[in-house]
Amino acid sequence: MAETADKPLNVQIIGHSYIRRLHEYCDKNNILNLRLDRDFCAVNFRGKGGLRLRHIGQTSGGSRHELFHFDVVPDVVFLQVGGNDISAHTNCTQLARDIVSLAKYLVLGVGVRLVYIGQLIRRLPFTVCTGYNEMVVQTNINLEAMTKHIAGVEFWHHRGFWASLAYLGPDGVHLDCTPSHSQPMRKYLRSIRNAVIQAPKFLRPV
């Protein structure tokens, strides 16, 4: 914890509707700061439903300004993006490059000390194009390979979402999160929480 001796880590969790819904879940259940000590970190959410990388690429206004304008540069950013960008014509290598480019911009252009790229998550076939889940898997493989040797960028595995698609809600896209079945959302929360806990191992020097 030497990294946070002077001040807590500034952590921004940014992404599409998974992040917006996680934020809503935390608010509804009075889960503050991902249940982490405020002397260790201060966690903030920035989620936008339907977010695509092309929205982020808009330099004037749009999602880039909304999600990536910081009054104080964060120490850690957790990115959950890319899932809405896959279509029948997606090039998985290019998609992974675009996600990594965003992470590198945050590190080299903004000064963020650590960017996590969250593993893309599969969806039920009736909601997406043919081959969507295969492209998710390939994009994740590409992301893991491309980030191995980039200082300040880490690919983060969301464990527990691969044995089946039972974690999905009725819409086939989002995590199931009903009063009787909120385990998928709790699991997703734990995954991001664990990433934040492990952040001091990966932080670039100031």
Short mmCIF file of C-alpha atoms in Angstrom, two decimals:
data_model
loop_
_atom_site.label_atom_id
_atom_site.label_comp_id
_atom_site.label_asym_id
_atom_site.label_seq_id
_atom_site.Cartn_x
_atom_site.Cartn_y
_atom_site.Cartn_z
CA MET A 1 0.00 0.00 0.00
CA ALA A 2 3.03 2.28 -0.19
CA GLU A 3 1.66 3.66 -3.47
CA THR A 4 -1.29 5.20 -1.64
CA ALA A 5 0.47 6.41 1.52
CA ASP A 6 -0.02 10.10 0.64
CA LYS A 7 -3.45 10.02 -0.99
CA PRO A 8 -6.00 7.45 -2.14
CA LEU A 9 -5.86 6.14 -5.68
CA ASN A 10 -8.20 8.03 -8.00
CA VAL A 11 -10.05 5.23 -9.84
CA GLN A 12 -12.41 5.80 -12.79
CA ILE A 13 -14.54 2.89 -14.07
CA ILE A 14 -15.60 3.77 -17.60
CA GLY A 15 -17.58 1.97 -20.26
CA HIS A 16 -20.87 1.01 -21.85
CA SER A 17 -24.13 -0.07 -20.20
CA TYR A 18 -22.43 -2.77 -18.10
CA ILE A 19 -20.75 0.02 -16.14
CA ARG A 20 -23.91 2.15 -15.96
CA ARG A 21 -25.85 -0.84 -14.62
CA LEU A 22 -23.09 -1.73 -12.15
CA HIS A 23 -23.25 1.83 -10.83
CA GLU A 24 -27.03 1.57 -10.47
CA TYR A 25 -26.66 -1.78 -8.67
CA CYS A 26 -24.16 -0.29 -6.22
CA ASP A 27 -26.39 2.71 -5.53
CA LYS A 28 -29.48 0.57 -5.05
CA ASN A 29 -27.69 -1.77 -2.62
CA ASN A 30 -25.74 0.93 -0.79
CA ILE A 31 -22.40 -0.50 -1.93
CA LEU A 32 -20.02 2.39 -1.46
CA ASN A 33 -16.61 2.63 -3.12
CA LEU A 34 -16.78 -1.06 -4.17
CA ARG A 35 -16.54 -1.80 -0.43
CA LEU A 36 -12.92 -0.65 -0.43
CA ASP A 37 -11.26 1.52 2.21
CA ARG A 38 -11.37 5.19 1.25
CA ASP A 39 -7.81 5.56 2.48
CA PHE A 40 -6.86 3.16 -0.32
CA CYS A 41 -8.93 4.48 -3.22
CA ALA A 42 -11.77 6.72 -4.37
CA VAL A 43 -13.91 5.02 -7.04
CA ASN A 44 -16.07 6.83 -9.59
CA PHE A 45 -18.26 5.42 -12.38
CA ARG A 46 -18.76 6.80 -15.88
CA GLY A 47 -21.11 4.55 -17.82
CA LYS A 48 -22.98 5.28 -21.04
CA GLY A 49 -25.49 2.90 -22.62
CA GLY A 50 -24.82 2.00 -26.25
CA LEU A 51 -21.25 3.32 -26.13
CA ARG A 52 -19.14 2.58 -29.20
CA LEU A 53 -15.52 3.40 -29.92
CA ARG A 54 -16.51 5.70 -32.79
CA HIS A 55 -18.41 7.83 -30.27
CA ILE A 56 -15.25 8.14 -28.20
CA GLY A 57 -13.30 9.17 -31.28
CA GLN A 58 -15.38 12.31 -31.73
CA THR A 59 -13.03 15.10 -30.68
CA SER A 60 -15.65 17.84 -30.21
CA GLY A 61 -18.25 17.04 -27.60
CA GLY A 62 -19.74 13.55 -27.65
CA SER A 63 -18.70 10.64 -25.46
CA ARG A 64 -15.01 11.45 -25.53
CA HIS A 65 -15.58 14.76 -23.79
CA GLU A 66 -18.25 13.34 -21.51
CA LEU A 67 -16.34 10.24 -20.38
CA PHE A 68 -12.68 11.18 -20.74
CA HIS A 69 -12.51 14.77 -19.54
CA PHE A 70 -10.87 14.78 -16.11
CA ASP A 71 -10.42 17.73 -13.78
CA VAL A 72 -7.80 15.59 -12.02
CA VAL A 73 -5.94 12.90 -13.94
CA PRO A 74 -6.92 9.47 -12.54
CA ASP A 75 -4.36 7.00 -11.27
CA VAL A 76 -6.36 4.04 -12.57
CA VAL A 77 -8.94 3.66 -15.34
CA PHE A 78 -10.91 0.45 -15.85
CA LEU A 79 -12.30 0.30 -19.41
CA GLN A 80 -15.23 -1.89 -20.42
CA VAL A 81 -15.68 -1.17 -24.13
CA GLY A 82 -15.86 -2.94 -27.47
CA GLY A 83 -18.91 -5.15 -27.00
CA ASN A 84 -21.18 -2.79 -28.94
CA ASP A 85 -18.69 -2.45 -31.80
CA ILE A 86 -18.91 -6.02 -33.08
CA SER A 87 -20.94 -6.60 -36.24
CA ALA A 88 -20.93 -9.15 -39.06
CA HIS A 89 -18.11 -7.23 -40.75
CA THR A 90 -15.88 -6.64 -37.73
CA ASN A 91 -12.15 -7.18 -38.08
CA CYS A 92 -11.23 -8.53 -34.62
CA THR A 93 -7.60 -7.50 -34.96
CA GLN A 94 -8.52 -3.92 -35.82
CA LEU A 95 -11.09 -3.76 -33.02
CA ALA A 96 -8.48 -4.89 -30.51
CA ARG A 97 -6.01 -2.33 -31.89
CA ASP A 98 -8.59 0.43 -31.50
CA ILE A 99 -9.26 -0.51 -27.87
CA VAL A 100 -5.54 -0.68 -27.12
CA SER A 101 -5.04 2.69 -28.83
CA LEU A 102 -7.61 4.22 -26.48
CA ALA A 103 -5.81 2.72 -23.49
CA LYS A 104 -2.44 4.01 -24.73
CA TYR A 105 -3.92 7.47 -25.27
CA LEU A 106 -5.05 7.51 -21.64
CA VAL A 107 -1.60 6.43 -20.45
CA LEU A 108 0.65 8.45 -22.76
CA GLY A 109 -1.62 11.36 -23.67
CA VAL A 110 -3.54 11.92 -20.44
CA GLY A 111 -1.05 10.57 -17.89
CA VAL A 112 -3.11 7.78 -16.32
CA ARG A 113 -0.78 5.44 -14.43
CA LEU A 114 -2.71 2.24 -15.15
CA VAL A 115 -5.44 1.32 -17.61
CA TYR A 116 -7.24 -2.00 -17.36
CA ILE A 117 -9.02 -3.31 -20.45
CA GLY A 118 -11.91 -5.49 -19.31
CA GLN A 119 -12.49 -8.74 -21.16
CA LEU A 120 -15.40 -8.54 -23.60
CA ILE A 121 -18.38 -10.67 -22.57
CA ARG A 122 -20.51 -12.90 -24.80
CA ARG A 123 -24.22 -12.45 -25.51
CA LEU A 124 -27.15 -14.70 -26.38
CA PRO A 125 -27.18 -15.46 -30.13
CA PHE A 126 -30.69 -14.10 -30.77
CA THR A 127 -29.52 -10.57 -29.84
CA VAL A 128 -26.45 -10.31 -32.06
CA CYS A 129 -25.05 -11.04 -35.51
CA THR A 130 -23.97 -14.52 -36.58
CA GLY A 131 -20.53 -15.29 -35.17
CA TYR A 132 -20.66 -12.54 -32.53
CA ASN A 133 -19.47 -14.73 -29.65
CA GLU A 134 -16.65 -16.20 -31.72
CA MET A 135 -15.53 -12.65 -32.50
CA VAL A 136 -15.69 -11.76 -28.80
CA VAL A 137 -13.37 -14.66 -28.03
CA GLN A 138 -10.95 -13.72 -30.83
CA THR A 139 -10.93 -10.06 -29.82
CA ASN A 140 -10.10 -11.06 -26.24
CA ILE A 141 -7.24 -13.25 -27.48
CA ASN A 142 -5.92 -10.31 -29.52
CA LEU A 143 -6.24 -7.89 -26.61
CA GLU A 144 -4.35 -10.17 -24.26
CA ALA A 145 -1.51 -10.60 -26.79
CA MET A 146 -1.31 -6.90 -27.68
CA THR A 147 -1.14 -5.69 -24.07
CA LYS A 148 1.52 -8.09 -22.78
CA HIS A 149 4.39 -5.64 -23.15
CA ILE A 150 2.74 -2.21 -22.85
CA ALA A 151 3.68 -0.47 -19.62
CA GLY A 152 0.62 0.82 -17.82
CA VAL A 153 -1.92 -1.26 -19.78
CA GLU A 154 -3.30 -4.56 -18.47
CA PHE A 155 -5.88 -6.96 -19.91
CA TRP A 156 -8.30 -8.07 -17.18
CA HIS A 157 -10.06 -11.45 -17.22
CA HIS A 158 -13.59 -11.51 -15.84
CA ARG A 159 -13.61 -14.97 -14.30
CA GLY A 160 -16.78 -17.04 -14.08
CA PHE A 161 -18.54 -15.94 -17.28
CA TRP A 162 -17.41 -18.66 -19.69
CA ALA A 163 -18.83 -22.06 -18.66
CA SER A 164 -22.27 -21.07 -19.99
CA LEU A 165 -24.41 -18.05 -20.83
CA ALA A 166 -26.58 -18.46 -17.73
CA TYR A 167 -25.25 -15.18 -16.34
CA LEU A 168 -27.28 -13.19 -18.89
CA GLY A 169 -30.65 -11.62 -18.19
CA PRO A 170 -33.81 -11.95 -20.30
CA ASP A 171 -32.60 -9.37 -22.85
CA GLY A 172 -29.66 -11.64 -23.71
CA VAL A 173 -27.16 -8.78 -23.51
CA HIS A 174 -26.84 -7.60 -19.91
CA LEU A 175 -26.00 -9.45 -16.72
CA ASP A 176 -28.96 -10.90 -14.87
CA CYS A 177 -29.69 -8.68 -11.90
CA THR A 178 -33.05 -9.42 -10.33
CA PRO A 179 -33.78 -9.62 -6.59
CA SER A 180 -33.87 -13.42 -6.89
CA HIS A 181 -30.80 -13.73 -9.13
CA SER A 182 -28.19 -11.01 -8.70
CA GLN A 183 -25.20 -13.35 -8.54
CA PRO A 184 -23.90 -12.40 -12.04
CA MET A 185 -23.79 -8.71 -11.11
CA ARG A 186 -22.15 -9.50 -7.77
CA LYS A 187 -19.55 -11.56 -9.61
CA TYR A 188 -18.88 -8.72 -12.04
CA LEU A 189 -18.53 -6.28 -9.14
CA ARG A 190 -16.05 -8.60 -7.43
CA SER A 191 -14.02 -8.88 -10.63
CA ILE A 192 -13.59 -5.11 -10.98
CA ARG A 193 -13.03 -4.75 -7.25
CA ASN A 194 -10.20 -7.31 -7.47
CA ALA A 195 -8.66 -5.34 -10.34
CA VAL A 196 -8.62 -2.21 -8.19
CA ILE A 197 -7.11 -4.10 -5.25
CA GLN A 198 -4.30 -5.37 -7.49
CA ALA A 199 -3.65 -2.00 -9.13
CA PRO A 200 -0.61 -1.05 -6.98
CA LYS A 201 1.31 -3.97 -8.54
CA PHE A 202 0.92 -2.53 -12.02
CA LEU A 203 1.08 1.26 -11.53
CA ARG A 204 3.61 3.13 -13.63
CA PRO A 205 5.99 5.26 -11.56
CA VAL A 206 4.97 8.90 -11.10
#
